[in-house]
XYZ file of C-alpha atoms in Angstrom:
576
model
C 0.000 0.000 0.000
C 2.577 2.500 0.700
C 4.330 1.831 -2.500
C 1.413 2.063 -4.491
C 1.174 5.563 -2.544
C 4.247 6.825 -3.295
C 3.563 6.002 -7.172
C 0.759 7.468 -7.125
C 2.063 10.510 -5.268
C 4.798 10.872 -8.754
C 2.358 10.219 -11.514
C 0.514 12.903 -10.274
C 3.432 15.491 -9.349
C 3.885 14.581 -13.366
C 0.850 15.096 -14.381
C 0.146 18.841 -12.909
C 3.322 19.537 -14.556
C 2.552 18.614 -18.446
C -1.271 19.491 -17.551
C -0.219 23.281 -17.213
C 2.218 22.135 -20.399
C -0.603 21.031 -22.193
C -3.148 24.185 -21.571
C -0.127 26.211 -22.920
C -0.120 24.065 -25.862
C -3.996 23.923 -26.670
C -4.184 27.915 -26.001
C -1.275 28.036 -28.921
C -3.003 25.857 -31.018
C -6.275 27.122 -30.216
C -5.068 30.961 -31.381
C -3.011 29.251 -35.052
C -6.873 27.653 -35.860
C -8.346 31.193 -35.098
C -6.192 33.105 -37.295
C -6.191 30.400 -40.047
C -9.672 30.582 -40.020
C -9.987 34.338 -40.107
C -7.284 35.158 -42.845
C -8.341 35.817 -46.204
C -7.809 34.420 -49.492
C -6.482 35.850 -52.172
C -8.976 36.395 -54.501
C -8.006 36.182 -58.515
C -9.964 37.551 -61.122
C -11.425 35.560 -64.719
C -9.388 36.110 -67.684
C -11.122 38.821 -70.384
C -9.197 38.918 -73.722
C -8.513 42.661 -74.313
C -10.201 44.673 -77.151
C -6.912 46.639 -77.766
C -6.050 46.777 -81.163
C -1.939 46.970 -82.627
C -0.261 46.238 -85.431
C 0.622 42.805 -83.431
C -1.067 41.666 -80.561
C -1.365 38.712 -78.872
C -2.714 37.117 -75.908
C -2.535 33.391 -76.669
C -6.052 32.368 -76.991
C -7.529 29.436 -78.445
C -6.693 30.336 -82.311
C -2.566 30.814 -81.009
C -1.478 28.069 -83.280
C -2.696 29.733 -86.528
C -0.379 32.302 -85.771
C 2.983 30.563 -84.332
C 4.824 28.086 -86.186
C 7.608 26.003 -84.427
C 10.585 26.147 -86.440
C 12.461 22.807 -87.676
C 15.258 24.394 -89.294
C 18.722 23.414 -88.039
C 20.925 25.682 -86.379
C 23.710 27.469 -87.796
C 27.205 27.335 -85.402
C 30.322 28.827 -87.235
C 32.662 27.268 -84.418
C 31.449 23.815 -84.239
C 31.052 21.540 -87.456
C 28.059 19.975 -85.261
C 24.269 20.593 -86.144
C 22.071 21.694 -83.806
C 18.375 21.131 -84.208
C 15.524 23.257 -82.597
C 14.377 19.916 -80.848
C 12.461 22.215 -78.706
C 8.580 22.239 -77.048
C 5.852 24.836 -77.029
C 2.884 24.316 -75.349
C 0.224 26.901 -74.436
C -0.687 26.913 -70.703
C -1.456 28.530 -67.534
C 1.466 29.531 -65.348
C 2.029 26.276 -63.004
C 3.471 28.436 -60.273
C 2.094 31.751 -58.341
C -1.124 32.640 -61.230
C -2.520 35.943 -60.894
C -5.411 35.699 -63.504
C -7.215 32.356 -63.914
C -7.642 31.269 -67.068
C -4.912 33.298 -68.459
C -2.456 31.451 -70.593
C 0.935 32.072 -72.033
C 3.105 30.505 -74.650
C 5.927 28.317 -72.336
C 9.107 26.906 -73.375
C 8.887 23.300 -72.709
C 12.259 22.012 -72.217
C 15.393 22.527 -70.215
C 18.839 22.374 -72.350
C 17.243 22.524 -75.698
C 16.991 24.926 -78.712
C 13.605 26.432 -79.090
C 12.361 28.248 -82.133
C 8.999 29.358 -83.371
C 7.397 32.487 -84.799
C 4.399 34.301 -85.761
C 4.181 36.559 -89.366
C 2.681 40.151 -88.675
C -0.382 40.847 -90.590
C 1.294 43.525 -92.386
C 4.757 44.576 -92.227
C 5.240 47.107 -89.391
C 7.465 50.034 -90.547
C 8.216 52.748 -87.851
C 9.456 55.628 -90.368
C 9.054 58.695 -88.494
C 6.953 57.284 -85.619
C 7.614 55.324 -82.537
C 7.723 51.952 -81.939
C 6.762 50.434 -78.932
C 7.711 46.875 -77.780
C 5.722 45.389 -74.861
C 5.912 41.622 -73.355
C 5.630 39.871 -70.227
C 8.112 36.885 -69.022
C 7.503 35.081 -66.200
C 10.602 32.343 -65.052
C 8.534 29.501 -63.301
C 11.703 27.978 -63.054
C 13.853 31.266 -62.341
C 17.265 31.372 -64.969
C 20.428 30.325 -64.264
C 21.845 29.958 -68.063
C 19.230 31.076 -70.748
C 17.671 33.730 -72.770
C 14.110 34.880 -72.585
C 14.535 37.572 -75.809
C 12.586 38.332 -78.662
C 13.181 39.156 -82.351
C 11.482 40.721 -84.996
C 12.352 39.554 -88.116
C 13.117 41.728 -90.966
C 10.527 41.813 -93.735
C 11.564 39.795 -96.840
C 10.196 36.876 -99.307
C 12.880 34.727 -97.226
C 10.474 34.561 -94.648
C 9.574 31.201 -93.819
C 8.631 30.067 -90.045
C 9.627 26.529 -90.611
C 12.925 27.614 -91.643
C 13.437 30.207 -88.651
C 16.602 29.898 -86.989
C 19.741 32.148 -85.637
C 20.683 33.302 -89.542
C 16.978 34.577 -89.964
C 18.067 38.400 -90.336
C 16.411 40.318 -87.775
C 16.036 43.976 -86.870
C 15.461 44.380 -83.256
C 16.469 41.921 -80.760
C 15.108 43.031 -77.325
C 14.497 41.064 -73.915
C 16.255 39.622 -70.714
C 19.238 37.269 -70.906
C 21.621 35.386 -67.875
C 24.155 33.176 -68.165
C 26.905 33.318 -65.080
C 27.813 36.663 -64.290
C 26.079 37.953 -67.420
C 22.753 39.340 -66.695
C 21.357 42.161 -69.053
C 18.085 43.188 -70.741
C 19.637 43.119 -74.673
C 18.774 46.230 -76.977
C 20.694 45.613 -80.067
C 19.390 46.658 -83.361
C 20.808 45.545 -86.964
C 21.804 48.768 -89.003
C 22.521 48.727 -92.899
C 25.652 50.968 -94.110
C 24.213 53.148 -96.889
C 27.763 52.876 -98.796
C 28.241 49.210 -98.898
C 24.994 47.768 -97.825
C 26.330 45.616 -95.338
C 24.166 45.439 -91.810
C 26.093 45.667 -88.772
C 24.723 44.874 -85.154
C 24.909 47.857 -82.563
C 24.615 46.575 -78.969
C 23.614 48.690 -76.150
C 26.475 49.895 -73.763
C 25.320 49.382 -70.487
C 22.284 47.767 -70.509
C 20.129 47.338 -67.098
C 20.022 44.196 -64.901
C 17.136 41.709 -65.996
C 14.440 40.560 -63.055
C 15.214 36.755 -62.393
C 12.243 35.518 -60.316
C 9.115 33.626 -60.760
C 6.948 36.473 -60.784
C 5.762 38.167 -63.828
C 7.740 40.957 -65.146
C 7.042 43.120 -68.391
C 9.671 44.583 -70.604
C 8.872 47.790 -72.597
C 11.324 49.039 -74.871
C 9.995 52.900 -76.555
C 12.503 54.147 -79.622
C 10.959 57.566 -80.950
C 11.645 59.577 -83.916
C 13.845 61.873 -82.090
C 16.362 58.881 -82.110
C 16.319 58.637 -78.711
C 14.514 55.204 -76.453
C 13.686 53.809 -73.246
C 13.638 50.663 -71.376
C 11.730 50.215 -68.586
C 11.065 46.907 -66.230
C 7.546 46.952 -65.079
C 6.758 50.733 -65.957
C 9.658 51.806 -64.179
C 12.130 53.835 -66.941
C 15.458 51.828 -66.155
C 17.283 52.997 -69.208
C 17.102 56.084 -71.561
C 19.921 57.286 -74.244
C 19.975 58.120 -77.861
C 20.884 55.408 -80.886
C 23.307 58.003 -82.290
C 25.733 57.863 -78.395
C 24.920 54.917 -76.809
C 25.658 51.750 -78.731
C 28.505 50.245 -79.906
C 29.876 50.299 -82.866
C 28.806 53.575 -83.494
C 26.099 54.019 -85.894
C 28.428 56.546 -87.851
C 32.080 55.963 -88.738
C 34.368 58.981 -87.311
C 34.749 61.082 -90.280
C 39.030 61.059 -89.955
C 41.183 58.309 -89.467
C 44.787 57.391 -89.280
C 46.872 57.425 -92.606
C 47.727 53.726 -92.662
C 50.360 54.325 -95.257
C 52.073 56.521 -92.495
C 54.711 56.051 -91.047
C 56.903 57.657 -87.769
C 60.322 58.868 -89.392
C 63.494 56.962 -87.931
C 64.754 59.908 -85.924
C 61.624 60.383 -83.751
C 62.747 61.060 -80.350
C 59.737 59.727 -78.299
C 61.377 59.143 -74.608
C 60.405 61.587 -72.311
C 62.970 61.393 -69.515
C 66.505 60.665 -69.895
C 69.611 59.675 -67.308
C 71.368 63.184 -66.703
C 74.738 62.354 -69.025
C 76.607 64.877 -66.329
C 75.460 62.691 -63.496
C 78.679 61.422 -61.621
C 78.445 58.952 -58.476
C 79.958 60.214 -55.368
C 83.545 59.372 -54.082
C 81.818 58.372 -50.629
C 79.230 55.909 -52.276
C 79.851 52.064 -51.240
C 77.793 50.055 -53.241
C 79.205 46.731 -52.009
C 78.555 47.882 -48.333
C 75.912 45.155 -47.008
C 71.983 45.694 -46.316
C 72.528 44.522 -42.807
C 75.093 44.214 -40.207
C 75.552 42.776 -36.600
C 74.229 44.905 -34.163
C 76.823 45.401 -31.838
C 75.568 46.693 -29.256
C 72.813 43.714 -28.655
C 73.978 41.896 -25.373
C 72.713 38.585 -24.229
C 69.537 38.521 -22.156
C 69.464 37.520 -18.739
C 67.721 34.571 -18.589
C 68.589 32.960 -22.211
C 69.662 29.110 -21.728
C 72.964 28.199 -23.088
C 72.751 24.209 -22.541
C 69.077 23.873 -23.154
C 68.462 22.573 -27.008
C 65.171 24.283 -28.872
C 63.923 20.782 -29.928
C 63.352 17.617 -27.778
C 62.360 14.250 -28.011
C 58.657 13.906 -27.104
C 58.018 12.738 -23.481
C 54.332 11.527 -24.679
C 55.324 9.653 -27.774
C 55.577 6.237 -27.597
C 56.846 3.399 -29.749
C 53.794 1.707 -31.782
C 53.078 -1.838 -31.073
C 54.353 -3.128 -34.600
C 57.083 -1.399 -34.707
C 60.033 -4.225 -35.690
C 63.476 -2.944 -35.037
C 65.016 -5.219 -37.349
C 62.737 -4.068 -40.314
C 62.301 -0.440 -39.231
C 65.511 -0.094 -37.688
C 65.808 2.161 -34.202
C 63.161 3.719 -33.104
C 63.339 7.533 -32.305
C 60.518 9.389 -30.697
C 59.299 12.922 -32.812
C 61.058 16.007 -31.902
C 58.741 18.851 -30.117
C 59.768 22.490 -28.919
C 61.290 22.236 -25.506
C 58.743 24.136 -23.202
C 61.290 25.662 -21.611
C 62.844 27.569 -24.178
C 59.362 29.332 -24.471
C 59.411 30.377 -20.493
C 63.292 32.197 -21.414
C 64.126 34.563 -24.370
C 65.809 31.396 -25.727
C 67.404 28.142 -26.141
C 70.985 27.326 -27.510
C 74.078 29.122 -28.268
C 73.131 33.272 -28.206
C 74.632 35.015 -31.210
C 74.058 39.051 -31.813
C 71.272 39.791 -34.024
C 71.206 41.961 -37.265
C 70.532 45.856 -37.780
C 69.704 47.904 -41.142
C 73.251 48.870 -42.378
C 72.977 52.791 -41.897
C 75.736 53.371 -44.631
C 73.919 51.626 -47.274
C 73.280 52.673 -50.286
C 72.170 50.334 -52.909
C 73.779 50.478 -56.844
C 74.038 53.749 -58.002
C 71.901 55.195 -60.817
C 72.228 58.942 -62.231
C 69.152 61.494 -61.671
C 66.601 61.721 -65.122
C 65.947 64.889 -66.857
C 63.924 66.409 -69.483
C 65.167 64.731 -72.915
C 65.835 67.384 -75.142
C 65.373 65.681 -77.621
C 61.874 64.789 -77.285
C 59.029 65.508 -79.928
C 55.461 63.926 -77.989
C 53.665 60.760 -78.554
C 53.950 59.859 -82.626
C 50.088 59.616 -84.241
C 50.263 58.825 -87.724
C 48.193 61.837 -89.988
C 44.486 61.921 -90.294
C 43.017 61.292 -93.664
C 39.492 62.087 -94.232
C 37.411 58.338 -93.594
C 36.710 57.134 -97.440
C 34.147 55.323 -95.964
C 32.199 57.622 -93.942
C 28.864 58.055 -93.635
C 26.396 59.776 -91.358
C 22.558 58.740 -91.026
C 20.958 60.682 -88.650
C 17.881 58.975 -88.270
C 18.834 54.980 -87.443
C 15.224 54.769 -85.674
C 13.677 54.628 -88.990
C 14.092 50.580 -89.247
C 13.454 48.921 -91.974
C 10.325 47.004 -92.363
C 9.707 44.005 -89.893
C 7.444 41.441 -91.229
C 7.265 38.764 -87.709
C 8.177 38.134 -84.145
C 10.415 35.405 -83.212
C 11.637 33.374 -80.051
C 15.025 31.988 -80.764
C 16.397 30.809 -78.020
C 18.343 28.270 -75.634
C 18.109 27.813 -72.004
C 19.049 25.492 -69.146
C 15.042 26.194 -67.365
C 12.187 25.229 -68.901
C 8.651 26.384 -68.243
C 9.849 29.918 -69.362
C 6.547 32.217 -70.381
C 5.602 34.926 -72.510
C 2.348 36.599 -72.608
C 0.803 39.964 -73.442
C 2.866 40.846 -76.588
C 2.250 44.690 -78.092
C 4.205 45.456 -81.308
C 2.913 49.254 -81.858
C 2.963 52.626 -82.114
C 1.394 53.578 -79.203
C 2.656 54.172 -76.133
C -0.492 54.845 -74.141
C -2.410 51.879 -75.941
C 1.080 49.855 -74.485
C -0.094 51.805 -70.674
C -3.692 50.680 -70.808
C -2.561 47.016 -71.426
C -0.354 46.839 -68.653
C -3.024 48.256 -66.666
C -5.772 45.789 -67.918
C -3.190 42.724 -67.615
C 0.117 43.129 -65.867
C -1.091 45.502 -63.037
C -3.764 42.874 -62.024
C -1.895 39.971 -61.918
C 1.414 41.346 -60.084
C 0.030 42.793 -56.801
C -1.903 39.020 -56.345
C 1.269 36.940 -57.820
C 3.694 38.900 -55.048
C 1.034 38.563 -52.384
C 0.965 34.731 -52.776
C 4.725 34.541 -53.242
C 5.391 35.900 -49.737
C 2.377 33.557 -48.429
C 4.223 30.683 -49.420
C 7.276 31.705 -47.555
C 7.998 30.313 -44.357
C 8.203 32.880 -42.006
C 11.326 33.022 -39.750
C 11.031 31.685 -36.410
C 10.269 34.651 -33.457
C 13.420 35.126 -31.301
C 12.707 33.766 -27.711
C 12.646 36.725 -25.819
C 11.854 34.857 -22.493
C 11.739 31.966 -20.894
C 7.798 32.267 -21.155
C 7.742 32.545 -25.196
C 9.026 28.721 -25.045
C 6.813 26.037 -26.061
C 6.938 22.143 -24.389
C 6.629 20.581 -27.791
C 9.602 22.215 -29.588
C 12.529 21.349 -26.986
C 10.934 19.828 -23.623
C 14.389 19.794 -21.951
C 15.006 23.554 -22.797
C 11.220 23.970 -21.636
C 11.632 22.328 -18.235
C 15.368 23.946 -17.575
C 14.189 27.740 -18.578
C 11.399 27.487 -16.087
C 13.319 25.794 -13.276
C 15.629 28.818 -14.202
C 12.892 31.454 -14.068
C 11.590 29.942 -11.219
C 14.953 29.716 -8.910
C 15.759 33.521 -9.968
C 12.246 34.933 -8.643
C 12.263 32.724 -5.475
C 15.203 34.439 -4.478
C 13.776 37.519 -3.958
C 10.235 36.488 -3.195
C 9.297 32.480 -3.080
C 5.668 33.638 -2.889
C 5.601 35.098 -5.964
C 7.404 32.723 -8.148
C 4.717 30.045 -7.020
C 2.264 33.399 -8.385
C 4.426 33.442 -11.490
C 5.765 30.129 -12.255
C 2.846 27.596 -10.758
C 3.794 24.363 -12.839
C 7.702 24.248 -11.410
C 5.612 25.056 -8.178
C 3.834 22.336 -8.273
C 6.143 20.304 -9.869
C 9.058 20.741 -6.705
C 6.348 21.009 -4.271
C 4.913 17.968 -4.954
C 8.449 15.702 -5.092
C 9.303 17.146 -1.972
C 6.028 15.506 -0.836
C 7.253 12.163 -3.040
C 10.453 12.144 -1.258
C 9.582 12.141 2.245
C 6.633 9.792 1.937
C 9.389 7.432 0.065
C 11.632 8.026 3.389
C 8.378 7.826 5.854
C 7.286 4.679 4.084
C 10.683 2.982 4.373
C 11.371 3.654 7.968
C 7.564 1.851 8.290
C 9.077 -1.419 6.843
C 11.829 -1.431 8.487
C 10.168 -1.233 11.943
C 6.910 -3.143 12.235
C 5.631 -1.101 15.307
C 7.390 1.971 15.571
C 7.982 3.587 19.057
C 5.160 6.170 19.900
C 7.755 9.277 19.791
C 8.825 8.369 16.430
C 5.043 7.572 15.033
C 3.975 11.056 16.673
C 6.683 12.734 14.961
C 5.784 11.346 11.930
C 2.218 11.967 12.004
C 2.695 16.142 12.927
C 5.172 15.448 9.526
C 2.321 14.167 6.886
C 0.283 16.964 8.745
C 2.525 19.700 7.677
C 3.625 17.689 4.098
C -0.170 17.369 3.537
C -1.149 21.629 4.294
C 2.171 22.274 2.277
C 0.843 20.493 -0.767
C -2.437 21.931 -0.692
C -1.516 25.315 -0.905
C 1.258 24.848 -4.150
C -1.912 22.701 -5.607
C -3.629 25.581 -5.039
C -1.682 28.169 -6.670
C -0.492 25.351 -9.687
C -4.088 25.004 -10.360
C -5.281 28.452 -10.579
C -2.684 29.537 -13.031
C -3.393 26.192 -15.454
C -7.578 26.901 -14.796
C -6.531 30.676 -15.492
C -5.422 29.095 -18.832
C -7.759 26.635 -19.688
C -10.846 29.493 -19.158
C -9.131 31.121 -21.864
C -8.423 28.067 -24.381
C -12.547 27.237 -23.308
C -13.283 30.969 -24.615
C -11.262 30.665 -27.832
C -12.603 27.457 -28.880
C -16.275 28.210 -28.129
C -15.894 30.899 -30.148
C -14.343 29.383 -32.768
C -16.984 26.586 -32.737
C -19.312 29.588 -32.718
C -17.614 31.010 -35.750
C -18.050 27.795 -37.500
C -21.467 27.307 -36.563
């Protein structure tokens, strides 16, 4: 009987501890169900194809593949003798990852490490003489880009044109769109310019293009080139880049008007060395060149407590021979060498010699001073001769005639999308897309992008923010800590404060001595009457002790459950 009291005496000094536990727990849980239940979700609009009208303009709808034609050409690779074929998928579908507009679908590239192709003829030729062109799309990397392009052409307008055959040689006049590979990561501009004297086109790349968006998120490119031969980039209606076509690309558009005289040549008596050695230079009678870079330093003595007879390196007291060591085979066995300890209590071990000094009467190998040369007639620059094949053309934005858009690309991510394309002349029809599509869809696709982040775990800013479940030893050794601290100063209110470790120490104290009281009961059948009264005023006290820490153990854990009974009745109620 006393054994089953004592047992029963722990189980339940455990159980008001991990019943306050517990309350903590359910009020936790109780307040996660409450705010899942009360947040809101994210509500995403029907996709409405857009009554805008451009010279191109598409949205991908049901007709898309009477307008885009994958291209089986082969491509063309001047450094490798091996083909490469635009093995490549296309597919038509709604983003996988993070929509903002249900129903909305967008051409996707279908494969990772593969050559894609495939284009779509304009209508009519587009042909910005004297008016500005405005090119608008939206890419969205499901798959983000580690090695790829995500660029667009359009293709220059000629009988040539043939989607099947569309590949890297296809001539093009505007390439435009975002490209990363390694520590490359630009939005290309490059436009292909004909020389008026020899016909020939030459590419002109943008300088310093801006940084592309690499993210899963939609972002639109707009790229604006107006008549005034200036253009803009921006990256989701910000303006990221602005410059003229006549300063800002390379090669030049125009050819510098001079250049050097080739058959020139800089006469044999061109003096073009600056400085010379002074001829009158002479090196003084007192200069020693062989005199040394260092000498003794004489006036070094020995320190005090240096050790003459102690060596720098000993044999190592720990080492010790190994077990298969065969001095016949291996020959005599010699313990490792280590610094001798005491040479690093002294200045030093071993035989003392003077140290070195900087030589104060060096000098090095004399040189003589330089001068002026004389002699000397600048930097020789061959003549300028006027360029024979200069030209100037003063209005590049007038591009020739484009007749279709193309994807050409290769990339290491698949699932790559394009949607939303404008190929016009207006920049506020290009506005009131962006505001019908792209301004729609962004705020929701960010908003559900940082819901499906985890959030970063809440610093523990006391030992009250910890929870049982996530690191019960932690729990039980921060409140024993939080408890112990308080009692010092007042062991009232740390019962107040902390009421499970209350509970918890109050009742093993009562564990302990009932363990003690019910072993000095077997030992003695009939215990003398001193020692049973003694005992007795003992499980008096024990008993009023334990009533009052249950007392204060339970009103903090009912203090607790009240509240979880509130939150989950309304919840229930909520639900109802």
């Amino acid at each position: 009987m006393r054994f089953d009291a004592v047992v029963a005496s722990a189980l339940y000094s455990s159980a008001l501890f991990l019943g306050h536990v517990r309350a903590q727990d359910s009020e936790e849980a109780t307040e996660s169900v409450v705010e899942s239940s009360t947040s809101t979700v994210i509500s995403k609009p029907t996709f409405t194809p857009s009554s805008l009208k451009a010279p191109f303009f598409e949205q991908f709808t049901d007709d898309w593949e009477s307008r885009w034609k994958p291209s089986h050409a082969k491509k063309e690779d001047s450094k490798t003798e091996e083909e490469w074929a635009y093995v490549g998928e296309w597919a038509v579908e709604e983003p996988r990852v993070l929509q903002g507009i249900e129903g909305d679908k967008g051409l996707v590239v279908k494969n990772a490490a593969a050559h894609h192709a495939i284009s779509a003829k304009f209508p009519n030729k587009i042909d910005n003489k004297d008016n500005t062109l405005v090119v608008q799309y939206e890419v969205k990397l499901q798959n983000g880009l580690e090695c790829g392009g995500a660029y667009m052409k359009l293709l220059q307008d000629n009988k040539a044109l043939h989607a099947d055959e569309f590949s890297n040689a296809s001539p093009y006049i505007i390439m435009f769109g975002p490209d990363k590979c390694g520590a490359t990561n630009k939005v290309h501009f490059i436009f292909r310019h004909k020389n008026p004297k020899t016909g020939e086109y030459e590419e002109k790349h943008l300088k310093t293009a801006p940084m592309a968006r690499i993210e899963k998120q939609t972002n639109l490119y707009t790229l604006i080139v107006k008549p005034d031969q200036t253009f803009q980039i921006q990256i989701n209606g910000e303006s990221l880049k602005n410059g003229s076509l006549l300063e800002d690309f390379t090669p030049s558009v125009n050819p510098e008007k001079e250049i050097d005289d080739a058959n020139d040549k800089k006469p044999e008596h061109w003096v073009d060395q600056a400085r010379i050695a002074d001829p009158e230079a002479t090196k003084p009678e007192d200069w020693d060149e062989d005199a040394p870079f260092e000498v003794v330093d004489e006036e070094a003595t020995k320190p005090a407590d240096w050790l003459d007879d102690e060596p720098q390196m000993i044999p190592d007291p720990e080492a010790e021979k190994p077990e298969d060591w065969d001095d016949e085979e291996d020959g005599d066995w010699v313990p490792p060498s280590v610094p001798n300890p005491k040479c690093e209590e002294a200045s030093g071990c071993g035989k003392w010699e003077q140290p070195t000094k900087k030589n104060p009467a060096y000098k090095g190998k004399w040189t003589a001073s330089f001068i002026d040369n004389p002699l000397y007639k600048g930097v020789w620059k061959a003549a300028k001769i006027a360029n024979p094949d200069y030209f100037e053309d003063k209005t590049p934005a007038n591009f020739e005639p484009m007749g279709a858009i193309g994807f050409e690309i290769w990339t290491m991510q698949n699932d790559i999308l394009f949607d939303n394309i404008y190929i016009g002349h207006s920049v506020e029809d290009a506005a009131k897309l962006k505001a019908e599509t792209f301004d729609i869809k962004k705020p929701i696709e960010e908003a559900e992008d940082a819901a499906s982040k985890p959030k970063a775990p809440e610093p523990k800013k006391s030992p009250m923010d910890l929870k049982f479940m996530d690191d019960p030893v932690l729990y039980v050794r921060e409140k024993v800590q939080l408890f112990l601290t308080i009692a010092k100063r007042d062991p009232i209110e740390a019962i107040k404060f902390v009421p499970e470790v209350a509970g918890g120490l109050g009742v093993l104290a009562v564990t302990l001595l009932a363990v003690i009281i019910g072993a000095i009961g077997m030992s003695s059948a009939a215990p003398p009457p001193m020692v049973k009264k003694n005992v007795d005023q003992a499980k008096a006290s024990l008993a009023a002790t334990k009533d009052q820490v249950v007392d204060a153990a339970s009103s903090g854990a009912e203090k607790v459950q009240a509240e979880v009974s509130k939150r989950t009745t309304r919840s229930s109620a909520a639900t109802e």
